[in-house]
Each structure stands twice: as structure tokens, then as C-alpha cells.
Amino acid sequence: MAVQRGIRVEQPEKVKQGRLAAVARIRASDVAVVAAYGRILPADALSVPLHGCLNVHASLLPDLRVPLGAVGSRATAPQTGVTIMQMARASIPETSG
């Protein structure tokens, strides 16, 4: 849907060792938005967009964190929603990959 609306979309297989940061620098974006991406983004990539990075999660966090997002939430909770959060450097060590 984003591509059809002319929004640039990047889906890198590898994000560490400067790969994602290099793509982000080329794009020189004001903000980055991540959705349905199951990897921790490295600090160098998070620091590139001028206004930071946002993560969109298809459930109400932290209470309704389920693998299926909003679909799974409907089966277990009376209310569903979307969580949007500002991403920051993780407090866990990064691994190569």
C-alpha cells in the first residue's frame, strides 16, 4: 500500500554492520517508520533520521502483546488498537548479523 502511494519502502535482510545506516543516510529522511519488522535496529541506524524512528505495532502494548497483533488480540481481549512508539537505543548488547 505504501509503495502504491509513492512512499519509499526499504526492507533490508541485514540491518547491522552499518548496512541499514548507510541506506538511511542516502535517503536523508526526517523520520523512519517501522512496522511488522522482527529485528532490533542498531543504534547507528536509529540515529540517522532527523526526528528519529517510530515503531508501529498492531496491538495495544504492553498488555496485548501477541504474535498475531490485532488479529490475535480480538480472540483474547475486548478491545484492540495500534501502538506507535518512539524507538531508542536498546539497552541490550548488539550482535553481529
mmCIF file with all atom_site columns, N, CA and C in Angstrom, residues 4-50:
data_model
loop_
_atom_site.group_PDB
_atom_site.id
_atom_site.type_symbol
_atom_site.label_atom_id
_atom_site.label_alt_id
_atom_site.label_comp_id
_atom_site.label_asym_id
_atom_site.label_entity_id
_atom_site.label_seq_id
_atom_site.pdbx_PDB_ins_code
_atom_site.Cartn_x
_atom_site.Cartn_y
_atom_site.Cartn_z
_atom_site.occupancy
_atom_site.B_iso_or_equiv
_atom_site.pdbx_formal_charge
_atom_site.auth_seq_id
_atom_site.auth_comp_id
_atom_site.auth_asym_id
_atom_site.auth_atom_id
_atom_site.pdbx_PDB_model_num
ATOM 1   N N  . GLN A 1 4  ? 2.378  1.903  -3.462 1.00 0.00 ? 4  GLN A N  1
ATOM 2   C CA . GLN A 1 4  ? 1.355  2.384  -4.391 1.00 0.00 ? 4  GLN A CA 1
ATOM 3   C C  . GLN A 1 4  ? 1.073  3.870  -4.200 1.00 0.00 ? 4  GLN A C  1
ATOM 4   N N  . ARG A 1 5  ? 1.350  4.379  -3.001 1.00 0.00 ? 5  ARG A N  1
ATOM 5   C CA . ARG A 1 5  ? 1.112  5.800  -2.715 1.00 0.00 ? 5  ARG A CA 1
ATOM 6   C C  . ARG A 1 5  ? 2.381  6.638  -2.850 1.00 0.00 ? 5  ARG A C  1
ATOM 7   N N  . GLY A 1 6  ? 3.441  6.045  -3.391 1.00 0.00 ? 6  GLY A N  1
ATOM 8   C CA . GLY A 1 6  ? 4.658  6.781  -3.639 1.00 0.00 ? 6  GLY A CA 1
ATOM 9   C C  . GLY A 1 6  ? 5.555  6.964  -2.427 1.00 0.00 ? 6  GLY A C  1
ATOM 10  N N  . ILE A 1 7  ? 5.345  6.167  -1.396 1.00 0.00 ? 7  ILE A N  1
ATOM 11  C CA . ILE A 1 7  ? 6.179  6.242  -0.196 1.00 0.00 ? 7  ILE A CA 1
ATOM 12  C C  . ILE A 1 7  ? 7.332  5.260  -0.348 1.00 0.00 ? 7  ILE A C  1
ATOM 13  N N  . ARG A 1 8  ? 8.533  5.741  -0.111 1.00 0.00 ? 8  ARG A N  1
ATOM 14  C CA . ARG A 1 8  ? 9.699  4.861  -0.213 1.00 0.00 ? 8  ARG A CA 1
ATOM 15  C C  . ARG A 1 8  ? 9.647  3.793  0.867  1.00 0.00 ? 8  ARG A C  1
ATOM 16  N N  . VAL A 1 9  ? 9.931  2.568  0.475  1.00 0.00 ? 9  VAL A N  1
ATOM 17  C CA . VAL A 1 9  ? 9.915  1.435  1.399  1.00 0.00 ? 9  VAL A CA 1
ATOM 18  C C  . VAL A 1 9  ? 11.236 0.687  1.284  1.00 0.00 ? 9  VAL A C  1
ATOM 19  N N  . GLU A 1 10 ? 11.863 0.451  2.410  1.00 0.00 ? 10 GLU A N  1
ATOM 20  C CA . GLU A 1 10 ? 13.086 -0.345 2.456  1.00 0.00 ? 10 GLU A CA 1
ATOM 21  C C  . GLU A 1 10 ? 12.786 -1.593 3.281  1.00 0.00 ? 10 GLU A C  1
ATOM 22  N N  . GLN A 1 11 ? 13.220 -2.751 2.831  1.00 0.00 ? 11 GLN A N  1
ATOM 23  C CA . GLN A 1 11 ? 13.026 -4.000 3.551  1.00 0.00 ? 11 GLN A CA 1
ATOM 24  C C  . GLN A 1 11 ? 14.329 -4.786 3.553  1.00 0.00 ? 11 GLN A C  1
ATOM 25  N N  . PRO A 1 12 ? 15.335 -4.265 4.228  1.00 0.00 ? 12 PRO A N  1
ATOM 26  C CA . PRO A 1 12 ? 16.647 -4.923 4.192  1.00 0.00 ? 12 PRO A CA 1
ATOM 27  C C  . PRO A 1 12 ? 16.651 -6.252 4.936  1.00 0.00 ? 12 PRO A C  1
ATOM 28  N N  . GLU A 1 13 ? 17.357 -7.215 4.372  1.00 0.00 ? 13 GLU A N  1
ATOM 29  C CA . GLU A 1 13 ? 17.501 -8.509 5.038  1.00 0.00 ? 13 GLU A CA 1
ATOM 30  C C  . GLU A 1 13 ? 18.484 -8.409 6.192  1.00 0.00 ? 13 GLU A C  1
ATOM 31  N N  . LYS A 1 14 ? 19.512 -7.594 6.037  1.00 0.00 ? 14 LYS A N  1
ATOM 32  C CA . LYS A 1 14 ? 20.521 -7.422 7.086  1.00 0.00 ? 14 LYS A CA 1
ATOM 33  C C  . LYS A 1 14 ? 20.548 -5.959 7.481  1.00 0.00 ? 14 LYS A C  1
ATOM 34  N N  . VAL A 1 15 ? 20.551 -5.704 8.799  1.00 0.00 ? 15 VAL A N  1
ATOM 35  C CA . VAL A 1 15 ? 20.481 -4.325 9.273  1.00 0.00 ? 15 VAL A CA 1
ATOM 36  C C  . VAL A 1 15 ? 21.721 -3.885 10.042 1.00 0.00 ? 15 VAL A C  1
ATOM 37  N N  . LYS A 1 16 ? 22.561 -4.819 10.420 1.00 0.00 ? 16 LYS A N  1
ATOM 38  C CA . LYS A 1 16 ? 23.710 -4.470 11.258 1.00 0.00 ? 16 LYS A CA 1
ATOM 39  C C  . LYS A 1 16 ? 24.949 -4.222 10.418 1.00 0.00 ? 16 LYS A C  1
ATOM 40  N N  . GLN A 1 17 ? 26.047 -3.942 11.089 1.00 0.00 ? 17 GLN A N  1
ATOM 41  C CA . GLN A 1 17 ? 27.331 -3.648 10.456 1.00 0.00 ? 17 GLN A CA 1
ATOM 42  C C  . GLN A 1 17 ? 27.227 -2.457 9.504  1.00 0.00 ? 17 GLN A C  1
ATOM 43  N N  . GLY A 1 18 ? 26.378 -1.485 9.865  1.00 0.00 ? 18 GLY A N  1
ATOM 44  C CA . GLY A 1 18 ? 26.269 -0.256 9.096  1.00 0.00 ? 18 GLY A CA 1
ATOM 45  C C  . GLY A 1 18 ? 25.425 -0.323 7.848  1.00 0.00 ? 18 GLY A C  1
ATOM 46  N N  . ARG A 1 19 ? 24.877 -1.488 7.527  1.00 0.00 ? 19 ARG A N  1
ATOM 47  C CA . ARG A 1 19 ? 24.118 -1.621 6.273  1.00 0.00 ? 19 ARG A CA 1
ATOM 48  C C  . ARG A 1 19 ? 22.862 -0.748 6.260  1.00 0.00 ? 19 ARG A C  1
ATOM 49  N N  . LEU A 1 20 ? 22.053 -0.841 7.307  1.00 0.00 ? 20 LEU A N  1
ATOM 50  C CA . LEU A 1 20 ? 20.826 -0.052 7.348  1.00 0.00 ? 20 LEU A CA 1
ATOM 51  C C  . LEU A 1 20 ? 21.130 1.434  7.508  1.00 0.00 ? 20 LEU A C  1
ATOM 52  N N  . ALA A 1 21 ? 22.123 1.759  8.311  1.00 0.00 ? 21 ALA A N  1
ATOM 53  C CA . ALA A 1 21 ? 22.501 3.164  8.494  1.00 0.00 ? 21 ALA A CA 1
ATOM 54  C C  . ALA A 1 21 ? 22.923 3.787  7.161  1.00 0.00 ? 21 ALA A C  1
ATOM 55  N N  . ALA A 1 22 ? 23.626 3.028  6.337  1.00 0.00 ? 22 ALA A N  1
ATOM 56  C CA . ALA A 1 22 ? 24.057 3.539  5.039  1.00 0.00 ? 22 ALA A CA 1
ATOM 57  C C  . ALA A 1 22 ? 22.851 3.843  4.145  1.00 0.00 ? 22 ALA A C  1
ATOM 58  N N  . VAL A 1 23 ? 21.864 2.957  4.141  1.00 0.00 ? 23 VAL A N  1
ATOM 59  C CA . VAL A 1 23 ? 20.645 3.195  3.362  1.00 0.00 ? 23 VAL A CA 1
ATOM 60  C C  . VAL A 1 23 ? 19.916 4.427  3.896  1.00 0.00 ? 23 VAL A C  1
ATOM 61  N N  . ALA A 1 24 ? 19.828 4.538  5.206  1.00 0.00 ? 24 ALA A N  1
ATOM 62  C CA . ALA A 1 24 ? 19.138 5.673  5.823  1.00 0.00 ? 24 ALA A CA 1
ATOM 63  C C  . ALA A 1 24 ? 19.834 6.990  5.498  1.00 0.00 ? 24 ALA A C  1
ATOM 64  N N  . ARG A 1 25 ? 21.157 6.991  5.486  1.00 0.00 ? 25 ARG A N  1
ATOM 65  C CA . ARG A 1 25 ? 21.893 8.222  5.161  1.00 0.00 ? 25 ARG A CA 1
ATOM 66  C C  . ARG A 1 25 ? 21.633 8.663  3.723  1.00 0.00 ? 25 ARG A C  1
ATOM 67  N N  . ILE A 1 26 ? 21.566 7.703  2.812  1.00 0.00 ? 26 ILE A N  1
ATOM 68  C CA . ILE A 1 26 ? 21.293 8.026  1.410  1.00 0.00 ? 26 ILE A CA 1
ATOM 69  C C  . ILE A 1 26 ? 19.911 8.660  1.274  1.00 0.00 ? 26 ILE A C  1
ATOM 70  N N  . ARG A 1 27 ? 18.954 8.127  2.005  1.00 0.00 ? 27 ARG A N  1
ATOM 71  C CA . ARG A 1 27 ? 17.579 8.625  1.941  1.00 0.00 ? 27 ARG A CA 1
ATOM 72  C C  . ARG A 1 27 ? 17.421 9.976  2.626  1.00 0.00 ? 27 ARG A C  1
ATOM 73  N N  . ALA A 1 28 ? 18.253 10.254 3.624  1.00 0.00 ? 28 ALA A N  1
ATOM 74  C CA . ALA A 1 28 ? 18.211 11.522 4.366  1.00 0.00 ? 28 ALA A CA 1
ATOM 75  C C  . ALA A 1 28 ? 16.791 11.868 4.810  1.00 0.00 ? 28 ALA A C  1
ATOM 76  N N  . SER A 1 29 ? 16.120 10.907 5.416  1.00 0.00 ? 29 SER A N  1
ATOM 77  C CA . SER A 1 29 ? 14.727 11.088 5.838  1.00 0.00 ? 29 SER A CA 1
ATOM 78  C C  . SER A 1 29 ? 14.620 11.903 7.118  1.00 0.00 ? 29 SER A C  1
ATOM 79  N N  . ASP A 1 30 ? 13.508 12.598 7.259  1.00 0.00 ? 30 ASP A N  1
ATOM 80  C CA . ASP A 1 30 ? 13.222 13.305 8.503  1.00 0.00 ? 30 ASP A CA 1
ATOM 81  C C  . ASP A 1 30 ? 12.827 12.328 9.600  1.00 0.00 ? 30 ASP A C  1
ATOM 82  N N  . VAL A 1 31 ? 12.115 11.267 9.225  1.00 0.00 ? 31 VAL A N  1
ATOM 83  C CA . VAL A 1 31 ? 11.658 10.273 10.190 1.00 0.00 ? 31 VAL A CA 1
ATOM 84  C C  . VAL A 1 31 ? 11.618 8.911  9.500  1.00 0.00 ? 31 VAL A C  1
ATOM 85  N N  . ALA A 1 32 ? 11.815 7.856  10.277 1.00 0.00 ? 32 ALA A N  1
ATOM 86  C CA . ALA A 1 32 ? 11.688 6.494  9.767  1.00 0.00 ? 32 ALA A CA 1
ATOM 87  C C  . ALA A 1 32 ? 10.541 5.825  10.519 1.00 0.00 ? 32 ALA A C  1
ATOM 88  N N  . VAL A 1 33 ? 9.774  5.015  9.809  1.00 0.00 ? 33 VAL A N  1
ATOM 89  C CA . VAL A 1 33 ? 8.660  4.293  10.411 1.00 0.00 ? 33 VAL A CA 1
ATOM 90  C C  . VAL A 1 33 ? 8.873  2.809  10.152 1.00 0.00 ? 33 VAL A C  1
ATOM 91  N N  . VAL A 1 34 ? 8.777  2.029  11.216 1.00 0.00 ? 34 VAL A N  1
ATOM 92  C CA . VAL A 1 34 ? 8.978  0.584  11.134 1.00 0.00 ? 34 VAL A CA 1
ATOM 93  C C  . VAL A 1 34 ? 7.682  -0.107 11.524 1.00 0.00 ? 34 VAL A C  1
ATOM 94  N N  . ALA A 1 35 ? 7.278  -1.093 10.743 1.00 0.00 ? 35 ALA A N  1
ATOM 95  C CA . ALA A 1 35 ? 6.071  -1.868 11.052 1.00 0.00 ? 35 ALA A CA 1
ATOM 96  C C  . ALA A 1 35 ? 6.321  -3.330 10.725 1.00 0.00 ? 35 ALA A C  1
ATOM 97  N N  . ALA A 1 36 ? 5.892  -4.211 11.618 1.00 0.00 ? 36 ALA A N  1
ATOM 98  C CA . ALA A 1 36 ? 5.983  -5.656 11.395 1.00 0.00 ? 36 ALA A CA 1
ATOM 99  C C  . ALA A 1 36 ? 7.404  -6.078 11.028 1.00 0.00 ? 36 ALA A C  1
ATOM 100 N N  . TYR A 1 37 ? 8.375  -5.573 11.759 1.00 0.00 ? 37 TYR A N  1
ATOM 101 C CA . TYR A 1 37 ? 9.777  -5.896 11.496 1.00 0.00 ? 37 TYR A CA 1
ATOM 102 C C  . TYR A 1 37 ? 10.343 -6.537 12.750 1.00 0.00 ? 37 TYR A C  1
ATOM 103 N N  . GLY A 1 38 ? 10.655 -7.797 12.686 1.00 0.00 ? 38 GLY A N  1
ATOM 104 C CA . GLY A 1 38 ? 11.012 -8.572 13.866 1.00 0.00 ? 38 GLY A CA 1
ATOM 105 C C  . GLY A 1 38 ? 12.466 -8.530 14.285 1.00 0.00 ? 38 GLY A C  1
ATOM 106 N N  . ARG A 1 39 ? 13.149 -7.447 14.034 1.00 0.00 ? 39 ARG A N  1
ATOM 107 C CA . ARG A 1 39 ? 14.558 -7.339 14.425 1.00 0.00 ? 39 ARG A CA 1
ATOM 108 C C  . ARG A 1 39 ? 14.784 -6.056 15.219 1.00 0.00 ? 39 ARG A C  1
ATOM 109 N N  . ILE A 1 40 ? 15.777 -6.085 16.074 1.00 0.00 ? 40 ILE A N  1
ATOM 110 C CA . ILE A 1 40 ? 16.173 -4.879 16.796 1.00 0.00 ? 40 ILE A CA 1
ATOM 111 C C  . ILE A 1 40 ? 17.062 -4.063 15.868 1.00 0.00 ? 40 ILE A C  1
ATOM 112 N N  . LEU A 1 41 ? 16.712 -2.813 15.674 1.00 0.00 ? 41 LEU A N  1
ATOM 113 C CA . LEU A 1 41 ? 17.515 -1.965 14.797 1.00 0.00 ? 41 LEU A CA 1
ATOM 114 C C  . LEU A 1 41 ? 18.732 -1.445 15.541 1.00 0.00 ? 41 LEU A C  1
ATOM 115 N N  . PRO A 1 42 ? 19.888 -1.416 14.887 1.00 0.00 ? 42 PRO A N  1
ATOM 116 C CA . PRO A 1 42 ? 21.109 -0.946 15.540 1.00 0.00 ? 42 PRO A CA 1
ATOM 117 C C  . PRO A 1 42 ? 21.084 0.567  15.797 1.00 0.00 ? 42 PRO A C  1
ATOM 118 N N  . ALA A 1 43 ? 21.828 0.975  16.800 1.00 0.00 ? 43 ALA A N  1
ATOM 119 C CA . ALA A 1 43 ? 21.866 2.374  17.218 1.00 0.00 ? 43 ALA A CA 1
ATOM 120 C C  . ALA A 1 43 ? 22.291 3.302  16.085 1.00 0.00 ? 43 ALA A C  1
ATOM 121 N N  . ASP A 1 44 ? 23.241 2.872  15.239 1.00 0.00 ? 44 ASP A N  1
ATOM 122 C CA . ASP A 1 44 ? 23.687 3.757  14.163 1.00 0.00 ? 44 ASP A CA 1
ATOM 123 C C  . ASP A 1 44 ? 22.552 4.062  13.186 1.00 0.00 ? 44 ASP A C  1
ATOM 124 N N  . ALA A 1 45 ? 21.668 3.121  12.953 1.00 0.00 ? 45 ALA A N  1
ATOM 125 C CA . ALA A 1 45 ? 20.534 3.351  12.060 1.00 0.00 ? 45 ALA A CA 1
ATOM 126 C C  . ALA A 1 45 ? 19.471 4.223  12.727 1.00 0.00 ? 45 ALA A C  1
ATOM 127 N N  . LEU A 1 46 ? 19.256 4.017  14.025 1.00 0.00 ? 46 LEU A N  1
ATOM 128 C CA . LEU A 1 46 ? 18.255 4.799  14.746 1.00 0.00 ? 46 LEU A CA 1
ATOM 129 C C  . LEU A 1 46 ? 18.628 6.278  14.812 1.00 0.00 ? 46 LEU A C  1
ATOM 130 N N  . SER A 1 47 ? 19.912 6.563  14.768 1.00 0.00 ? 47 SER A N  1
ATOM 131 C CA . SER A 1 47 ? 20.368 7.948  14.926 1.00 0.00 ? 47 SER A CA 1
ATOM 132 C C  . SER A 1 47 ? 20.360 8.752  13.623 1.00 0.00 ? 47 SER A C  1
ATOM 133 N N  . VAL A 1 48 ? 20.101 8.124  12.496 1.00 0.00 ? 48 VAL A N  1
ATOM 134 C CA . VAL A 1 48 ? 20.188 8.832  11.213 1.00 0.00 ? 48 VAL A CA 1
ATOM 135 C C  . VAL A 1 48 ? 18.998 9.762  10.937 1.00 0.00 ? 48 VAL A C  1
ATOM 136 N N  . PRO A 1 49 ? 17.750 9.311  11.004 1.00 0.00 ? 49 PRO A N  1
ATOM 137 C CA . PRO A 1 49 ? 16.642 10.227 10.687 1.00 0.00 ? 49 PRO A CA 1
ATOM 138 C C  . PRO A 1 49 ? 16.616 11.434 11.629 1.00 0.00 ? 49 PRO A C  1
ATOM 139 N N  . LEU A 1 50 ? 16.399 12.599 11.064 1.00 0.00 ? 50 LEU A N  1
ATOM 140 C CA . LEU A 1 50 ? 16.445 13.853 11.806 1.00 0.00 ? 50 LEU A CA 1
ATOM 141 C C  . LEU A 1 50 ? 15.553 13.839 13.051 1.00 0.00 ? 50 LEU A C  1
#
